[in-house]
Amino acid sequence: MIVPRLRKKGLLIQELRDEVLVYDLERHKAHCLNPTAALIWRHCNGRTTVSEMAALLEEELGIPADEGLVWSALEKLGRAHLLRERVTRPEGVPRQSRRELLRKLALGLAGGVLLPAVTSILAPVAASHGSCAHVGESCATLNCCTGCACVATFCIGTC
Amino acid sequence: MGRLGWVAGISIGAYGRSIGIRVNRPQVLNEIRSLLPPGWKPKSSPVVGRLYSLMVGGADPRRNLHRYHLLYSDAQRVARTMSLKEALRRLESEIDLYVAEWARRRVFVHAGVVVWKGQAIVLPGRSYSGKTTLVAALVRAGATYYSDEHAVLDSKGRVHPYAKPLSFREDVGGGPRRCAAEDLGGLVGSEPVRVGMVIMCEYRDGARWRPRLLSPGRAVLALLAHTVPARRRPSDALAVLKRVVAEARVFSSARGEAEEMADSILSLCG
């Protein structure tokens, strides 16, 4: 029986009203878990099974209990390195596209917001916020903006 | 490098950091003073956290030579150029970035800021995203100028002015054109103000303005992508941005010409 466990080591966690923000100090990545993903992640406590998580989705968010939905969330959380160990979907639980899930759960297009989502960004390096030289400008004293290269002290490219 | 004949220098304090600047030609210090961060104060101690050294070159008629201008940040050379203007531009950029990354008790977001009806409108954006042009259009439409470069946030999520003259990029190959907000018919703010709205908008030719409200979580991510100390102080950054989005509405949309957008943006504030 698979009982996922969330990772806490090396993470900064900020709870919002129904979303969760997680900053990975090791990878300098920040993630936003929508309410569905957040609920599942919070219950990755090493004791709650996937079917119990599905029941919780119905109880707390009014989403039809579906293990496929929970697995979709766990895979997203695993790819974001937010679980202690990546979990593997069992053979009997097929992968479904977003459209298929919406249809299966009779959620309609507007129900898309209820599907688990983990939005991620790479935290920028401070230097990326400095002034930069644009195409055609001198790069003798400023680095070229992203997309350009410094050739013979001038930026060329499509920055 | 300490033996290179530095004849003048200044120590300053800005946003909780001490910075030293030394030069081999004292006349250039006046121009450097005009490029320093807003609110800087002179310090008497020569012990600083970051030292910039500007070796002014130029023509040496005795030897029929023309020397490069050299700029160092601590021991690292960061600029070597025949143009003193370029060297000073790089010095200004280096100091701005150092302060933005290391400031104490403030979180710097790379953004333009104006204030309208008592609330700040924050416009995050990278270099060349059109921030200055949009800020100028909003100032001409009656908003109060706070910054075209940084939203300086405190722990309560309020934004403080960082009101250097607006810096417009002009012709390709030319330097920036500076313009005071007053020259646009605008006022410059002086007090911290709470953030009422954040607009993530980048200029795209012909783009349609379709603002989409972001959830608080996505709003924090969108702001974090423009937060200068995001990696150095992620805990402080997240806490401050969380305060901001708790009270502000955060929109995302591409935008067209700044003058056409100004009224649309101000009308969103109600």
Coordinates of N, CA, C and O in Angstrom, one line a residue, chain B residues 109-114 116 119-126 129-132 134-135 138 143 151 195-203 208-214 218-220 222-223 226 244-245 248-256 258 260-270:
Chain B
V109 N 11.9 44.9 -5.6 CA 11.3 44.3 -6.7 C 11.6 45.1 -8.0 O 11.4 46.4 -7.9
H110 N 12.1 44.5 -9.0 CA 12.4 45.2 -10.2 C 11.1 45.7 -10.9 O 10.4 44.9 -11.5
A111 N 10.7 46.9 -10.7 CA 9.3 47.3 -11.1 C 9.3 48.9 -11.1 O 10.0 49.6 -10.5
G112 N 8.4 49.4 -12.0 CA 8.0 50.8 -11.9 C 6.9 50.9 -10.9 O 6.2 50.0 -10.6
V113 N 6.8 52.1 -10.3 CA 5.8 52.4 -9.3 C 5.2 53.8 -9.4 O 6.0 54.7 -9.6
V114 N 3.9 53.9 -9.4 CA 3.2 55.2 -9.3 C 2.2 55.0 -8.2 O 1.8 53.9 -7.9
W116 N -1.8 56.3 -7.2 CA -3.0 56.9 -7.7 C -4.1 56.7 -6.7 O -4.3 55.6 -6.2
Q119 N -3.1 54.9 -3.5 CA -2.6 53.5 -3.5 C -1.5 53.3 -4.6 O -1.6 54.0 -5.6
A120 N -0.6 52.5 -4.3 CA 0.5 52.2 -5.2 C 0.1 51.3 -6.3 O -0.6 50.3 -6.0
I121 N 0.5 51.6 -7.5 CA 0.4 50.6 -8.6 C 1.8 50.2 -9.0 O 2.7 51.0 -9.3
V122 N 2.1 48.9 -8.8 CA 3.4 48.3 -9.1 C 3.4 47.6 -10.4 O 2.5 46.8 -10.7
L123 N 4.4 47.9 -11.2 CA 4.5 47.4 -12.6 C 5.8 46.6 -12.7 O 6.8 47.1 -13.3
P124 N 5.9 45.3 -12.3 CA 7.1 44.6 -12.4 C 7.5 44.4 -13.9 O 6.6 44.2 -14.8
G125 N 8.8 44.3 -14.2 CA 9.2 44.0 -15.5 C 10.7 44.0 -15.6 O 11.4 44.7 -14.8
R126 N 11.2 43.2 -16.6 CA 12.7 43.1 -16.8 C 13.1 44.4 -17.5 O 12.3 45.2 -17.9
S129 N 11.4 46.0 -20.9 CA 10.0 45.5 -21.0 C 9.0 46.7 -21.1 O 7.9 46.5 -21.3
G130 N 9.6 48.0 -21.1 CA 8.7 49.1 -21.3 C 8.2 49.8 -20.0 O 7.3 50.6 -20.0
K131 N 8.9 49.4 -18.9 CA 8.4 50.0 -17.6 C 8.5 51.5 -17.5 O 7.5 52.2 -17.1
T132 N 9.6 52.1 -18.0 CA 9.8 53.5 -17.9 C 8.8 54.2 -18.8 O 8.2 55.3 -18.3
L134 N 5.8 53.2 -19.6 CA 4.5 53.1 -19.0 C 4.4 54.0 -17.8 O 3.4 54.7 -17.6
V135 N 5.4 54.0 -17.0 CA 5.4 54.9 -15.8 C 5.3 56.4 -16.2 O 4.5 57.1 -15.6
L138 N 1.8 57.1 -17.2 CA 0.9 57.2 -16.0 C 1.1 58.5 -15.2 O 0.2 59.2 -14.7
A143 N -0.7 60.4 -12.2 CA -0.3 59.6 -11.1 C 1.0 60.2 -10.5 O 1.7 61.0 -11.2
A151 N 10.5 48.7 -6.9 CA 9.5 48.9 -5.8 C 10.2 48.4 -4.6 O 10.6 47.3 -4.4
V195 N 0.2 49.0 -1.3 CA 0.0 48.6 -2.7 C -1.4 48.2 -2.9 O -2.0 47.4 -2.3
G196 N -2.0 48.9 -3.9 CA -3.4 48.6 -4.3 C -3.5 47.7 -5.4 O -4.5 46.9 -5.6
M197 N -2.5 47.7 -6.3 CA -2.6 46.9 -7.5 C -1.2 46.6 -8.1 O -0.3 47.4 -8.0
V198 N -1.1 45.4 -8.6 CA 0.1 45.0 -9.3 C -0.3 44.6 -10.7 O -1.2 43.8 -10.8
I199 N 0.4 45.1 -11.7 CA 0.1 44.7 -13.0 C 1.3 44.1 -13.7 O 2.3 44.8 -13.9
M200 N 1.2 42.8 -14.0 CA 2.3 42.2 -14.8 C 2.0 42.4 -16.2 O 1.1 41.7 -16.8
C201 N 2.6 43.3 -16.9 CA 2.3 43.6 -18.3 C 3.6 43.9 -19.0 O 4.4 44.7 -18.6
E202 N 3.8 43.2 -20.1 CA 4.9 43.5 -21.0 C 4.4 44.0 -22.3 O 3.4 43.5 -22.8
Y203 N 5.2 45.0 -22.8 CA 4.7 45.6 -24.1 C 4.9 44.6 -25.2 O 5.9 43.9 -25.3
R208 N -3.6 43.2 -27.2 CA -4.8 43.7 -26.6 C -4.8 43.6 -25.1 O -4.3 42.6 -24.5
W209 N -5.3 44.6 -24.5 CA -5.3 44.6 -23.0 C -6.4 43.8 -22.5 O -7.6 44.1 -22.7
R210 N -6.1 42.7 -21.8 CA -7.1 41.8 -21.3 C -6.6 41.4 -19.9 O -6.1 40.3 -19.7
P211 N -6.8 42.2 -18.9 CA -6.3 41.9 -17.6 C -7.0 40.7 -17.0 O -8.2 40.6 -17.0
R212 N -6.2 39.8 -16.4 CA -6.6 38.6 -15.8 C -6.2 38.6 -14.4 O -5.0 38.8 -14.1
L213 N -7.1 38.4 -13.5 CA -6.8 38.5 -12.0 C -6.1 37.2 -11.6 O -6.5 36.1 -11.9
L214 N -5.0 37.3 -10.9 CA -4.2 36.1 -10.5 C -4.6 35.7 -9.1 O -4.9 36.6 -8.3
R218 N -0.3 32.5 -7.2 CA 0.3 32.8 -8.5 C 0.8 34.2 -8.5 O 1.8 34.5 -9.2
A219 N 0.2 35.1 -7.8 CA 0.6 36.5 -7.7 C 2.0 36.6 -7.0 O 2.9 37.3 -7.5
V220 N 2.1 35.8 -6.0 CA 3.4 35.8 -5.3 C 4.5 35.3 -6.2 O 5.6 35.9 -6.3
A222 N 4.6 35.4 -9.5 CA 4.8 36.4 -10.5 C 5.7 37.5 -10.0 O 6.6 38.0 -10.7
L223 N 5.5 37.9 -8.8 CA 6.3 39.0 -8.2 C 7.7 38.5 -7.8 O 8.7 39.2 -8.0
H226 N 10.5 38.7 -10.2 CA 11.2 40.0 -10.4 C 11.8 40.6 -9.1 O 12.1 41.7 -9.0
V244 N 1.9 41.8 0.5 CA 1.4 42.7 -0.6 C 0.2 42.1 -1.2 O -0.8 42.7 -1.4
V245 N 0.2 40.8 -1.5 CA -0.9 40.2 -2.3 C -2.2 40.0 -1.4 O -3.3 39.8 -1.9
A248 N -3.5 43.6 -2.2 CA -3.5 44.2 -3.6 C -4.1 43.2 -4.5 O -4.1 42.0 -4.3
R249 N -4.7 43.7 -5.6 CA -5.2 42.9 -6.7 C -4.0 42.8 -7.7 O -3.4 43.8 -8.0
V250 N -3.8 41.6 -8.2 CA -2.7 41.4 -9.1 C -3.2 40.9 -10.5 O -3.9 39.9 -10.5
F251 N -2.9 41.7 -11.5 CA -3.4 41.4 -12.8 C -2.3 41.0 -13.8 O -1.1 41.5 -13.6
S252 N -2.6 40.3 -14.8 CA -1.6 39.9 -15.8 C -2.2 40.1 -17.2 O -3.4 39.7 -17.4
S253 N -1.5 40.8 -18.1 CA -1.9 41.0 -19.4 C -0.8 41.5 -20.3 O 0.0 42.3 -19.8
A254 N -0.8 41.2 -21.6 CA 0.1 41.9 -22.5 C -0.5 43.3 -22.7 O -1.7 43.5 -22.4
R255 N 0.3 44.2 -23.2 CA -0.2 45.5 -23.4 C 0.3 46.1 -24.7 O 1.4 45.8 -25.1
G256 N -0.4 47.1 -25.2 CA 0.1 47.9 -26.4 C 0.7 49.1 -25.9 O 1.4 49.2 -24.9
A258 N 1.9 52.6 -24.4 CA 1.8 53.0 -23.1 C 0.7 54.1 -22.9 O -0.1 54.1 -22.0
E260 N -1.9 54.7 -24.6 CA -3.3 54.2 -24.6 C -3.6 53.4 -23.4 O -4.8 53.3 -23.0
M261 N -2.6 52.8 -22.7 CA -2.8 51.9 -21.6 C -3.1 52.7 -20.3 O -3.7 52.2 -19.4
A262 N -2.5 53.9 -20.2 CA -2.5 54.6 -19.0 C -3.9 54.8 -18.4 O -4.2 54.5 -17.2
D263 N -4.9 55.2 -19.2 CA -6.2 55.4 -18.7 C -6.9 54.1 -18.3 O -7.6 54.0 -17.3
S264 N -6.6 53.0 -19.1 CA -7.2 51.7 -18.8 C -6.7 51.2 -17.4 O -7.4 50.7 -16.6
I265 N -5.4 51.4 -17.2 CA -4.8 51.0 -15.9 C -5.4 51.8 -14.7 O -5.8 51.3 -13.7
L266 N -5.4 53.1 -14.9 CA -5.9 54.0 -13.8 C -7.4 53.7 -13.5 O -7.9 53.7 -12.4
S267 N -8.1 53.3 -14.6 CA -9.6 53.1 -14.3 C -9.8 51.8 -13.6 O -10.8 51.5 -12.9
L268 N -8.8 50.8 -13.7 CA -8.9 49.6 -12.9 C -8.9 49.9 -11.4 O -9.4 49.1 -10.6
C269 N -8.2 51.0 -11.1 CA -8.1 51.3 -9.6 C -9.5 51.8 -9.1 O -9.6 51.9 -7.9
G270 N -10.3 52.2 -10.0 CA -11.6 52.7 -9.6 C -11.6 54.1 -9.2 O -10.7 54.8 -9.3

